[in-house]
Every structure is written in structure tokens, then in C-alpha cells.
mmCIF file of C-alpha atoms in Angstrom:
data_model
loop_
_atom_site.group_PDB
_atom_site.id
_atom_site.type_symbol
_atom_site.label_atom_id
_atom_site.label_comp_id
_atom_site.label_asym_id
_atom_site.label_seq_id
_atom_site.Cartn_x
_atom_site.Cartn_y
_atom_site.Cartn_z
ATOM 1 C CA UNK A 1 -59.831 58.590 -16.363
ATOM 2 C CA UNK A 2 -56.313 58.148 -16.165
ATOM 3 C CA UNK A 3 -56.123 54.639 -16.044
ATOM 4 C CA UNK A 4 -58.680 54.215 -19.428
ATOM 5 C CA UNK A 5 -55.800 56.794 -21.185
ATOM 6 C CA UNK A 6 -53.035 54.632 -20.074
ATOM 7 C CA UNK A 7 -54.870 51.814 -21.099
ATOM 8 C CA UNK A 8 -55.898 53.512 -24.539
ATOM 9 C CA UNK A 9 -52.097 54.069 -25.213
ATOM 10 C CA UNK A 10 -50.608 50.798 -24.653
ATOM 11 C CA UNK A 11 -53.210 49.042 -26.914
ATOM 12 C CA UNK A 12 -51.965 51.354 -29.729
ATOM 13 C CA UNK A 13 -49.013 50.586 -28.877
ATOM 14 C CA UNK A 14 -49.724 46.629 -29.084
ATOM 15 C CA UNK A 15 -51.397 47.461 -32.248
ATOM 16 C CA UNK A 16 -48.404 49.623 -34.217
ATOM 17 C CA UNK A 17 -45.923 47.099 -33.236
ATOM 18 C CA UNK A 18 -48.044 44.130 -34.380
ATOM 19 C CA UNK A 19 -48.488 45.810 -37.575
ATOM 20 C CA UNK A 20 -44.981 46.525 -37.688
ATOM 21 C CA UNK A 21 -43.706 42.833 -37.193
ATOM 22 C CA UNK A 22 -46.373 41.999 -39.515
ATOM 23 C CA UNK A 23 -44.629 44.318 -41.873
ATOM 24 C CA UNK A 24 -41.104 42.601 -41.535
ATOM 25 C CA UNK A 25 -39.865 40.187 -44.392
ATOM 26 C CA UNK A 26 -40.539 36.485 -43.338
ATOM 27 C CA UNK A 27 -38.123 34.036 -44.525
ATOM 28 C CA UNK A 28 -39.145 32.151 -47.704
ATOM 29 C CA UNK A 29 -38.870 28.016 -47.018
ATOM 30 C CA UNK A 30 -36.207 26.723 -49.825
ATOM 31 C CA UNK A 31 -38.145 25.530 -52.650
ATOM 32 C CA UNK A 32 -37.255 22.222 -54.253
ATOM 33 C CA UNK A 33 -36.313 22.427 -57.731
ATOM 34 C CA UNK A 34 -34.954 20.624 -60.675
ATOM 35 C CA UNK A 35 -31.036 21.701 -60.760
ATOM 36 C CA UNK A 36 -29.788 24.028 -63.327
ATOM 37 C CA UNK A 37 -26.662 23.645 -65.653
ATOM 38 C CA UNK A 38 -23.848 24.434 -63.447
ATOM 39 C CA UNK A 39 -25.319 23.780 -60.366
ATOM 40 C CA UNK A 40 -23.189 21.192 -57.970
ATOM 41 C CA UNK A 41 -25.184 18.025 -57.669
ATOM 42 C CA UNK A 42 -23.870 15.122 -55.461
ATOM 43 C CA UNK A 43 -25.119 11.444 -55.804
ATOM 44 C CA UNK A 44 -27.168 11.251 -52.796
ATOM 45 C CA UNK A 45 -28.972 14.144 -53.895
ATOM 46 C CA UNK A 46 -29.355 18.126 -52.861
ATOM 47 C CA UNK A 47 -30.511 20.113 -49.867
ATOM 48 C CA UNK A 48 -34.601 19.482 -49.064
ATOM 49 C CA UNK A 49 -34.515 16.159 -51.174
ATOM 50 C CA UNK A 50 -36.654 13.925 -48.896
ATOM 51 C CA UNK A 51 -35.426 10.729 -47.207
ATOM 52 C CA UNK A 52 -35.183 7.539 -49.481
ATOM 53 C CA UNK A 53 -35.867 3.897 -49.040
ATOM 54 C CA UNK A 54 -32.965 2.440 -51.093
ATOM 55 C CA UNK A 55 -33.067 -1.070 -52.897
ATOM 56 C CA UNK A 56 -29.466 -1.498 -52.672
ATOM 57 C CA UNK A 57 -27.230 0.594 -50.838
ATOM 58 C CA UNK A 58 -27.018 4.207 -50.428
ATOM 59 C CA UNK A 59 -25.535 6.221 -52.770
ATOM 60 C CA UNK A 60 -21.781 5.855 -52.505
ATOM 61 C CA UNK A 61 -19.346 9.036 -53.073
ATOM 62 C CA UNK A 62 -16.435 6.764 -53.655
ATOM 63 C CA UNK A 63 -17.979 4.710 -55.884
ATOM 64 C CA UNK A 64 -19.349 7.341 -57.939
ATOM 65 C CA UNK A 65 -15.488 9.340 -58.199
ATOM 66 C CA UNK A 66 -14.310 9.804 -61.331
ATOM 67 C CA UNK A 67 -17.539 8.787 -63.536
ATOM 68 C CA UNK A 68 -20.747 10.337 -65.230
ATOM 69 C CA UNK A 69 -23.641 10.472 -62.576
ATOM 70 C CA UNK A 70 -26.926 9.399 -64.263
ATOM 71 C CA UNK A 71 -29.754 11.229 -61.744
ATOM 72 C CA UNK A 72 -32.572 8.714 -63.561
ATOM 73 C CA UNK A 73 -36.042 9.377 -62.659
ATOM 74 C CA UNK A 74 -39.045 6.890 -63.843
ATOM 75 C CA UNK A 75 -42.551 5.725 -62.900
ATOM 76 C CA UNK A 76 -44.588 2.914 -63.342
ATOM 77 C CA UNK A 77 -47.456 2.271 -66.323
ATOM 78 C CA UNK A 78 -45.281 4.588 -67.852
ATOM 79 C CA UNK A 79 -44.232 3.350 -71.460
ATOM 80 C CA UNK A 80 -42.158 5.960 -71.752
ATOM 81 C CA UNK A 81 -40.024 4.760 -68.779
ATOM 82 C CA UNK A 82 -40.061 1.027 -70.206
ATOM 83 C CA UNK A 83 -38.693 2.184 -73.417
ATOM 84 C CA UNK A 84 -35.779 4.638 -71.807
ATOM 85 C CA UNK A 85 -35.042 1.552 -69.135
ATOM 86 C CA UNK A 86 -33.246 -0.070 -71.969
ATOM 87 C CA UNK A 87 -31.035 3.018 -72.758
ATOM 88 C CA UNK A 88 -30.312 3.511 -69.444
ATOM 89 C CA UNK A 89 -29.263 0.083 -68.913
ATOM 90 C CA UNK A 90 -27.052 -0.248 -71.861
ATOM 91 C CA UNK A 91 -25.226 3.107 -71.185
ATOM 92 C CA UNK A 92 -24.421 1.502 -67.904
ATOM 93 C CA UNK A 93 -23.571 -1.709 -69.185
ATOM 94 C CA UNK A 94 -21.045 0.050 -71.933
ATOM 95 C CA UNK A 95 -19.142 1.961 -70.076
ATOM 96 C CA UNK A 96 -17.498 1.593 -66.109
ATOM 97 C CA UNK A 97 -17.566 5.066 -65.882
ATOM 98 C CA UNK A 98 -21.167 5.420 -65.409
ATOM 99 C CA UNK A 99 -22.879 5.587 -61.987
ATOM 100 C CA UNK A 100 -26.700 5.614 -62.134
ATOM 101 C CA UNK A 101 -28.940 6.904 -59.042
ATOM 102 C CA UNK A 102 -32.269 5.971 -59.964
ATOM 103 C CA UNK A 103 -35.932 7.244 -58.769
ATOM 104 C CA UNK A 104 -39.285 4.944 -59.063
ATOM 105 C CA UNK A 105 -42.243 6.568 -58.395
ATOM 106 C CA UNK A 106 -43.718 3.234 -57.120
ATOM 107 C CA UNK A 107 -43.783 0.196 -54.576
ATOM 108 C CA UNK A 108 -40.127 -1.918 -54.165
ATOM 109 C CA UNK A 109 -42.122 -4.313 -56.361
ATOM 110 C CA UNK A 110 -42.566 -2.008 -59.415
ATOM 111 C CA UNK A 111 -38.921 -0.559 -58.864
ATOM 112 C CA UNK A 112 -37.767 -4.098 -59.326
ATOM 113 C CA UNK A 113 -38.895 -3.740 -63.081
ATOM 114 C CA UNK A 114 -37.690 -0.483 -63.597
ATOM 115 C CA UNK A 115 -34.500 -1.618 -62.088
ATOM 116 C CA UNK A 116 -31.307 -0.272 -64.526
ATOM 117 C CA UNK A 117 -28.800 -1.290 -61.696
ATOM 118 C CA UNK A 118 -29.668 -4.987 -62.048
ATOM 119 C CA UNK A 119 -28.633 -6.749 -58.630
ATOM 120 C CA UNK A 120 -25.523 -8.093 -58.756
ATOM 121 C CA UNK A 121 -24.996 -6.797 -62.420
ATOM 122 C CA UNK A 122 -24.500 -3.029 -61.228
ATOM 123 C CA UNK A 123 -21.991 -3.761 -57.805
ATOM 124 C CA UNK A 124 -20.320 -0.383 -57.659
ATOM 125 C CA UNK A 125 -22.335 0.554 -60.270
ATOM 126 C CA UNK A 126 -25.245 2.886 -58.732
ATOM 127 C CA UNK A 127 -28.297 2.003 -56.783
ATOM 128 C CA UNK A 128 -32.253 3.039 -57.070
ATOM 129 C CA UNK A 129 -34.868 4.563 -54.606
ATOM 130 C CA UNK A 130 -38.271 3.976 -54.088
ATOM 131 C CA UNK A 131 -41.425 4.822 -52.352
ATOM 132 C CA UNK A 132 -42.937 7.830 -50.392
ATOM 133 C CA UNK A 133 -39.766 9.987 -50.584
ATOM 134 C CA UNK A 134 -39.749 9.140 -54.358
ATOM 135 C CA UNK A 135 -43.493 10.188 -54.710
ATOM 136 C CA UNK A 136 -42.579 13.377 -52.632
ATOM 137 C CA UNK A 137 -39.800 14.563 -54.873
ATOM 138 C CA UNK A 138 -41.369 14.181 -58.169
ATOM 139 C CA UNK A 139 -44.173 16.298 -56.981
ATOM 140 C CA UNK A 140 -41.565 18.566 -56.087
ATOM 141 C CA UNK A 141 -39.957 18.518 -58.983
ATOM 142 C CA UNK A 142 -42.695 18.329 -61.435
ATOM 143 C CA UNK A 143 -41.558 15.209 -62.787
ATOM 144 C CA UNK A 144 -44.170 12.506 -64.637
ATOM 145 C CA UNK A 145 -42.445 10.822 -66.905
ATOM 146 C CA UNK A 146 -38.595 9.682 -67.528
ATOM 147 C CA UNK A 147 -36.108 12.049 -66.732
ATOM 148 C CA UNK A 148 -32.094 12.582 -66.135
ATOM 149 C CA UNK A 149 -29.884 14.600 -64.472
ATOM 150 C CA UNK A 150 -26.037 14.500 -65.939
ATOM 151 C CA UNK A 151 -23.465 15.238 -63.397
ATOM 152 C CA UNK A 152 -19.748 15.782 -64.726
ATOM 153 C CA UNK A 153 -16.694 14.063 -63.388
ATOM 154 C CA UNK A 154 -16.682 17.612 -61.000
ATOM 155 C CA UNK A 155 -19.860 17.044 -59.443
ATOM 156 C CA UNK A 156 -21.484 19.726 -61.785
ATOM 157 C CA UNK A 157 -24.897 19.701 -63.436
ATOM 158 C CA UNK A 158 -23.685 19.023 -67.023
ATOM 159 C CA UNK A 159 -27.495 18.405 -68.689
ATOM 160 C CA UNK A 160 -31.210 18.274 -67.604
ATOM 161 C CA UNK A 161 -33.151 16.286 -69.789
ATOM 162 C CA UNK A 162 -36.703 16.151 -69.140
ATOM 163 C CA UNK A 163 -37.962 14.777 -72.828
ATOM 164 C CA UNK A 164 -38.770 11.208 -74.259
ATOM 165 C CA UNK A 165 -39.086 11.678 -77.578
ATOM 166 C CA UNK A 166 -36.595 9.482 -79.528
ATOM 167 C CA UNK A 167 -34.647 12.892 -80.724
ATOM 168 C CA UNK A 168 -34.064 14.492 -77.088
ATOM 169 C CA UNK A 169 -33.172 11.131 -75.226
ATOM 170 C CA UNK A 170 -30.450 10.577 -78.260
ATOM 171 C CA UNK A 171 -28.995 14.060 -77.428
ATOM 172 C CA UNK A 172 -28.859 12.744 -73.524
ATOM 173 C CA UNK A 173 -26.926 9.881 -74.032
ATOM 174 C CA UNK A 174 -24.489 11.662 -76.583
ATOM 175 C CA UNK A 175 -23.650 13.781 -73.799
ATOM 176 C CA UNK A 176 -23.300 11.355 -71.728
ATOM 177 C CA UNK A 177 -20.652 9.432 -74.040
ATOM 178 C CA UNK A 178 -18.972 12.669 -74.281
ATOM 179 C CA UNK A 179 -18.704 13.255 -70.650
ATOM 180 C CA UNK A 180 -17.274 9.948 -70.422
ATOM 181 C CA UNK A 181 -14.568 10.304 -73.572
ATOM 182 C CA UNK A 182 -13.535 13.666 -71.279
ATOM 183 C CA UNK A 183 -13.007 11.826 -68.492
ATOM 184 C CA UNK A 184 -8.891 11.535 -67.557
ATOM 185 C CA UNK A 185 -7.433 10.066 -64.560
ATOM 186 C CA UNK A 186 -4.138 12.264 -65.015
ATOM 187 C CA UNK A 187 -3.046 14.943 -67.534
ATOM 188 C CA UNK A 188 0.710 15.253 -68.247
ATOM 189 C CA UNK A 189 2.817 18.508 -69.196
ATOM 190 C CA UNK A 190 5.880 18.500 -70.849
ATOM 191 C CA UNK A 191 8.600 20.854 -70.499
ATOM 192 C CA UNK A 192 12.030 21.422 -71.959
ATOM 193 C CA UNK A 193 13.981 22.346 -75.275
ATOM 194 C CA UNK A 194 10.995 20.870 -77.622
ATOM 195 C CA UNK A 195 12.133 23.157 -81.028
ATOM 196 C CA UNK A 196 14.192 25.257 -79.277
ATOM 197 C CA UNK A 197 18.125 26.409 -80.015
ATOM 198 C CA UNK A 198 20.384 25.877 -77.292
ATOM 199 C CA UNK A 199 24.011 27.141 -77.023
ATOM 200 C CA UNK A 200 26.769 24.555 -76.278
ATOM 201 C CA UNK A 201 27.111 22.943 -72.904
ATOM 202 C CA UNK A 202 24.449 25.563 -71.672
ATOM 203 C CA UNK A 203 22.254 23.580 -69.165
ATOM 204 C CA UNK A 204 18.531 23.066 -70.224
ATOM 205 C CA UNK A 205 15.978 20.773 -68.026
ATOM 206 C CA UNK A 206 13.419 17.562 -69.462
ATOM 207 C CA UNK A 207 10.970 17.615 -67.246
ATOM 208 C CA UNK A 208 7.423 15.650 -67.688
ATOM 209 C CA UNK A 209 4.925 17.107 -64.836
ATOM 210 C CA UNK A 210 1.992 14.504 -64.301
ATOM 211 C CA UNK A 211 -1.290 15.846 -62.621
ATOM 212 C CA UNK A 212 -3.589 13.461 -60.870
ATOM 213 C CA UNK A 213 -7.359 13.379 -61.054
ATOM 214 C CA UNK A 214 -8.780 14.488 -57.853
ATOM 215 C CA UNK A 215 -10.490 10.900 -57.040
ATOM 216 C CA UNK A 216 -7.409 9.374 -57.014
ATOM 217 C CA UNK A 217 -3.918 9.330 -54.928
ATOM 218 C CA UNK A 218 -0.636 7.921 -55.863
ATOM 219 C CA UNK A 219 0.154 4.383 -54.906
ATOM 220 C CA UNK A 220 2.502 3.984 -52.633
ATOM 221 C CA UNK A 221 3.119 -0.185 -53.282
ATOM 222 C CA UNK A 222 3.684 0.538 -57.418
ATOM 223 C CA UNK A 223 7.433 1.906 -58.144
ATOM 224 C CA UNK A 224 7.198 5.462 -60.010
ATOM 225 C CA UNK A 225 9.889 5.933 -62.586
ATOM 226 C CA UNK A 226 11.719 8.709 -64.782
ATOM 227 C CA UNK A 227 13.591 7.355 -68.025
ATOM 228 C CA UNK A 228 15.550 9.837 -70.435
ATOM 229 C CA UNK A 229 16.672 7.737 -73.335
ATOM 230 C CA UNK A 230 19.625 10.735 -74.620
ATOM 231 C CA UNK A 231 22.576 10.396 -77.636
ATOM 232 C CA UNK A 232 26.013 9.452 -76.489
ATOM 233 C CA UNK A 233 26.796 12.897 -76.766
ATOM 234 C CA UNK A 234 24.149 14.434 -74.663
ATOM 235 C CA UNK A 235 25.329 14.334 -70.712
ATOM 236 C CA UNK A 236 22.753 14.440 -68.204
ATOM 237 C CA UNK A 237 23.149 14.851 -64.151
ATOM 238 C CA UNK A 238 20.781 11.654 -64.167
ATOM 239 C CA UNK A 239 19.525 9.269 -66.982
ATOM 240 C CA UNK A 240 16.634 7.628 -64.411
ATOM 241 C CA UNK A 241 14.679 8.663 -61.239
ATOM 242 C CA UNK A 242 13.164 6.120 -58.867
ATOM 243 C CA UNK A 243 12.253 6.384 -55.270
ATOM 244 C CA UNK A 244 12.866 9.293 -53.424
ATOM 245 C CA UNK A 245 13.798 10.950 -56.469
ATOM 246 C CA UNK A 246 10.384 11.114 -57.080
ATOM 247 C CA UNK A 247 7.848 12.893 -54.815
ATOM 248 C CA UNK A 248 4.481 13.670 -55.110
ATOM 249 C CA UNK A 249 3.034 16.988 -53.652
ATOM 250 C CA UNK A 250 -0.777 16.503 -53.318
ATOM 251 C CA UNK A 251 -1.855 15.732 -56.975
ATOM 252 C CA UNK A 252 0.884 16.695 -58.816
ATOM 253 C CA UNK A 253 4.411 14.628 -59.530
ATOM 254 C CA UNK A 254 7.211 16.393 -61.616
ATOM 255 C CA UNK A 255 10.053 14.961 -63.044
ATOM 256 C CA UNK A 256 12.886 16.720 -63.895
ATOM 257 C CA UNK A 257 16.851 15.824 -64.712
ATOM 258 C CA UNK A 258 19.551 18.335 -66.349
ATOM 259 C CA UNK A 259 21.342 18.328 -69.466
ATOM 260 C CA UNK A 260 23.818 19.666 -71.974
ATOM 261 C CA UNK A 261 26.010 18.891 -74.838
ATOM 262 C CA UNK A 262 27.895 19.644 -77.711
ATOM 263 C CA UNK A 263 26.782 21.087 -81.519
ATOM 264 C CA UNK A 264 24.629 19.234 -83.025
ATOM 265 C CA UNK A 265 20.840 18.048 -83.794
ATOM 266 C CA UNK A 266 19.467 16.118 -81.551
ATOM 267 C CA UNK A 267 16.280 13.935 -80.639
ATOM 268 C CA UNK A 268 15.748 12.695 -76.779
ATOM 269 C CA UNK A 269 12.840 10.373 -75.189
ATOM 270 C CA UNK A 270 11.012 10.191 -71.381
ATOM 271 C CA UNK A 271 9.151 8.076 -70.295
ATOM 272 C CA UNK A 272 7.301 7.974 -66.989
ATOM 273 C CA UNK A 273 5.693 5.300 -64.706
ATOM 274 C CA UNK A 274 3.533 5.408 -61.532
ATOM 275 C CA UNK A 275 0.470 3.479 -59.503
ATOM 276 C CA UNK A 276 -2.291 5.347 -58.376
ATOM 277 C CA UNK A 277 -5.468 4.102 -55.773
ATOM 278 C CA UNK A 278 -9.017 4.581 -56.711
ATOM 279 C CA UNK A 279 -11.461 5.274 -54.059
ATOM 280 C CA UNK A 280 -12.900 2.218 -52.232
ATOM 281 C CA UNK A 281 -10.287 0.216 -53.606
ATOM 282 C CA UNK A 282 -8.655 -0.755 -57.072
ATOM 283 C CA UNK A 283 -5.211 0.272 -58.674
ATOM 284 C CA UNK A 284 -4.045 1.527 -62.095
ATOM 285 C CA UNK A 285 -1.000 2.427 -63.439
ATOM 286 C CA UNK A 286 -0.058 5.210 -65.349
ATOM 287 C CA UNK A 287 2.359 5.868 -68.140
ATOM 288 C CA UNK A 288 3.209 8.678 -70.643
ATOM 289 C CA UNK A 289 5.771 9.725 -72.412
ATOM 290 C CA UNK A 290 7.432 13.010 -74.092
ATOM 291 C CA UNK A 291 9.772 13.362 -77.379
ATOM 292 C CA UNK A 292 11.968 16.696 -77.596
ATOM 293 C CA UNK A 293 13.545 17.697 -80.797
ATOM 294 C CA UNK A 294 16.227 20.544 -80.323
ATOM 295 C CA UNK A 295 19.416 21.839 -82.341
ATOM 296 C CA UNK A 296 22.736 22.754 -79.974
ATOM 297 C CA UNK A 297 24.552 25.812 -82.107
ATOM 298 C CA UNK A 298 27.073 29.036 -81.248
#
């Protein structure tokens, strides 16, 4: 008797902690999804995106820095497709700043004729995916026909365009041309006496503040230069920096000399050089300059 009571017990027992653990939240799988506005996108794709067989390369991070990402996704027998290859193609072909990461739903043979990257045409210039793992993700997504993801200079979701008609794919590559007229390797800030009164032979500062784009880093083989072009009258601790006069501090380089003079109205110039490095190789140089306009007066 006892033993069927003890028995009795620890099968309700079983029972109210099955139902229990039955009751407990399960963890819902991540669900694949086209990205939304905002959303940070990289080129070789997001978290749960399945594995690619690549025509070219895969897709490179330093090769995409600094330009529009084109996410372009197209299938075969699609005319729809055919027609957008040739906008694709000629964005890329307009602009450098345009990396394209393209999708055919279809064999490496009928990716070859969807191909916007165009062999040796598109070095640098983005690469394309094909196959199973293309297949896969368009199911996932719910893609058919052509469709683009815009990704900003940040690595942001800038536009989702999932339309063909003539109307929606013109709106697409308007923002893509804007993206691309945004784009700035370095920003410069002036500061000093621009309008401004000044008493005589009180000090005041010219300084021009450049800040790098993220992608890039200062080169360290160009000479950077400070130039303050100043009236006879004007006196300044330094007219020109070079060298160690000028250091950068991450992104950012500020140049800065001292000044003062007598009564009077006055007009000064800067002017300032430096190199920069793009990712994976490749150089630039940069130059800006800055005009202040000031009166010295009691």
C-alpha cells in the first residue's frame, strides 16, 4: 500500500513539473529579415545570412570604406532583373565610390549574365554570390524579383528598395547619387577672429582644425603643412608649421599659431596641406583653406 502511494506521488510529481517546464518561455530562433532603415548592415552581410559561393572574392571591408554599399539582389528569367542590370552597372561604372555586393538566385552560369561587377572591370569594385545560399536567403527574405539594400558611408541601412517599376528604381539611384555627393574624406573647422573686434596687440589664435574620415589615417610619407599669409603689420609667433609642429591625435589634426597687431582693418589667409592612406592601399592629399576678416580698435 505504501509503496503504490509513494509511487502515486512521484508520478504527480513527474507530471506538475513536466507541465511546468512545458510552461516556461522557449527561446524564439532569430528570424531572417530584410533590414530596416537604420539598421547597421556590413558588406558581407548580417547575422543568420547563409554561407555564399562567391564569383570573385569575398566581400572586402577595406575595399568597401568610405563608399555607398549596393546590397543588389536578382534572379534569372527575370526581365525585371535584365532591365535593372544596366542601372546597376552604370551607377557603378559612374562613380568610384560605389561598392556593389550582388545576389543571383541561380547557377555560376546564370550569375555570369547578371554579373554588374564585370571581371576585371569591377577590381575593388564589389563582388556577386551565387547558388544554394543565394536560393536560401531570398526565401528568407521574401525576395523574387530585383532588389537593393543602400548602406551609408557609416555602415547604416540608408534605403530598402524592393520595387521595379521605372518610378521607384529612379528614386533608388537618386539616393544613391546623394549618398555619394555626402560622402567627405575630411571636414575642416575654422577658428579665429573671422568678423570679430580685437583690441591692440591683444593676442587672438588662427587655427584651421581638419577631421579625418574614419576609413582613412594620415600619411606619414606626405609633408603636412600650416601657411598664414598675414599684413606686414600683423606679428605672429609663427607664419608656417611643418613637422612636428603638426600632430595628429587619432582623426583629428589642428593647426594653430598666435597673433596680434596694431589698429587697423585687416584680411589674413591659411592654408593647410596633408597625405592621408586609404584602406588596402592608395593615397590622397588634402588641402583647405580659411580667410579671416577682422578690425583691430581701442
Amino acid at each position: 500500500m505504501n509503496r503504490l502511494v509513494i509511487a502515486s506521488a512521484v508520478a504527480t510529481l513527474s507530471i506538475a513539473l513536466s507541465s511546468r517546464a512545458d510552461a516556461q518561455p522557449r527561446p524564439t530562433p532569430s528570424v531572417v529579415q530584410l533590414p530596416a532603415v537604420g539598421d547597421t548592415l556590413h558588406p558581407n552581410g548580417a547575422e543568420g545570412w547563409p554561407t555564399f559561393q562567391w564569383l570573385y572574392d569575398v566581400p572586402s571591408m577595406s575595399d568597401a570604406a568610405g563608399k555607398i554599399v549596393v546590397h543588389w539582389f536578382c534572379a534569372p528569367k527575370v526581365q525585371a532583373c535584365t532591365d535593372d542590370l544596366a542601372r546597376i552597372t552604370t551607377l557603378k561604372e559612374n562613380s568610384s565610390r560605389i561598392y556593389v555586393v550582388a545576389y543571383i538566385n541561380g547557377t555560376k552560369g546564370q550569375a555570369q549574365k547578371l554579373d554588374p561587377i564585370r571581371e576585371s572591370e569591377g577590381v575593388g569594385r564589389g563582388t556577386l554570390a551565387y547558388g544554394k545560399g543565394v536560393t536560401t536567403l531570398f526565401k528568407k527574405l521574401g525576395i523574387t524579383g530585383p532588389a537593393s539594400i543602400i548602406v551609408d558611408g557609416e555602415g547604416k541601412v540608408a534605403m530598402v528598395a524592393t520595387g521595379s517599376s521605372p518610378a521607384e528604381l529612379d528614386a533608388r539611384d537618386a539616393k544613391v547619387n546623394a549618398l555619394i555627393t555626402g560622402i567627405k574624406d575630411f571636414t575642416t573647422v575654422v577658428e579665429g577672429p573671422k568678423g570679430a573686434t580685437i583690441k591692440p596687440n591683444e593676442k587672438f589664435q588662427l587655427t584651421m582644425k581638419i577631421q579625418l574620415a574614419s576609413w582613412l589615417v594620415y600619411s606619414k610619407r606626405t609633408a603636412m603643412e600650416y601657411k598664414v599669409m598675414v599684413p606686414k603689420d600683423i606679428n605672429c609667433n609663427a607664419t608656417t608649421l611643418r613637422g612636428e609642429q603638426l600632430k595628429p591625435v587619432n582623426q583629428g589634426l589642428t593647426a594653430s599659431v598666435t597673433c596680434s597687431g596694431p589698429r587697423g582693418i585687416y584680411e589674413v589667409r591659411g592654408q593647410i596641406t596633408f597625405g592621408y592612406e586609404q584602406p588596402g592601399g592608395g593615397t590622397g592629399i588634402g588641402t583647405d583653406g580659411a580667410t579671416w576678416k577682422f578690425e583691430i580698435k581701442p
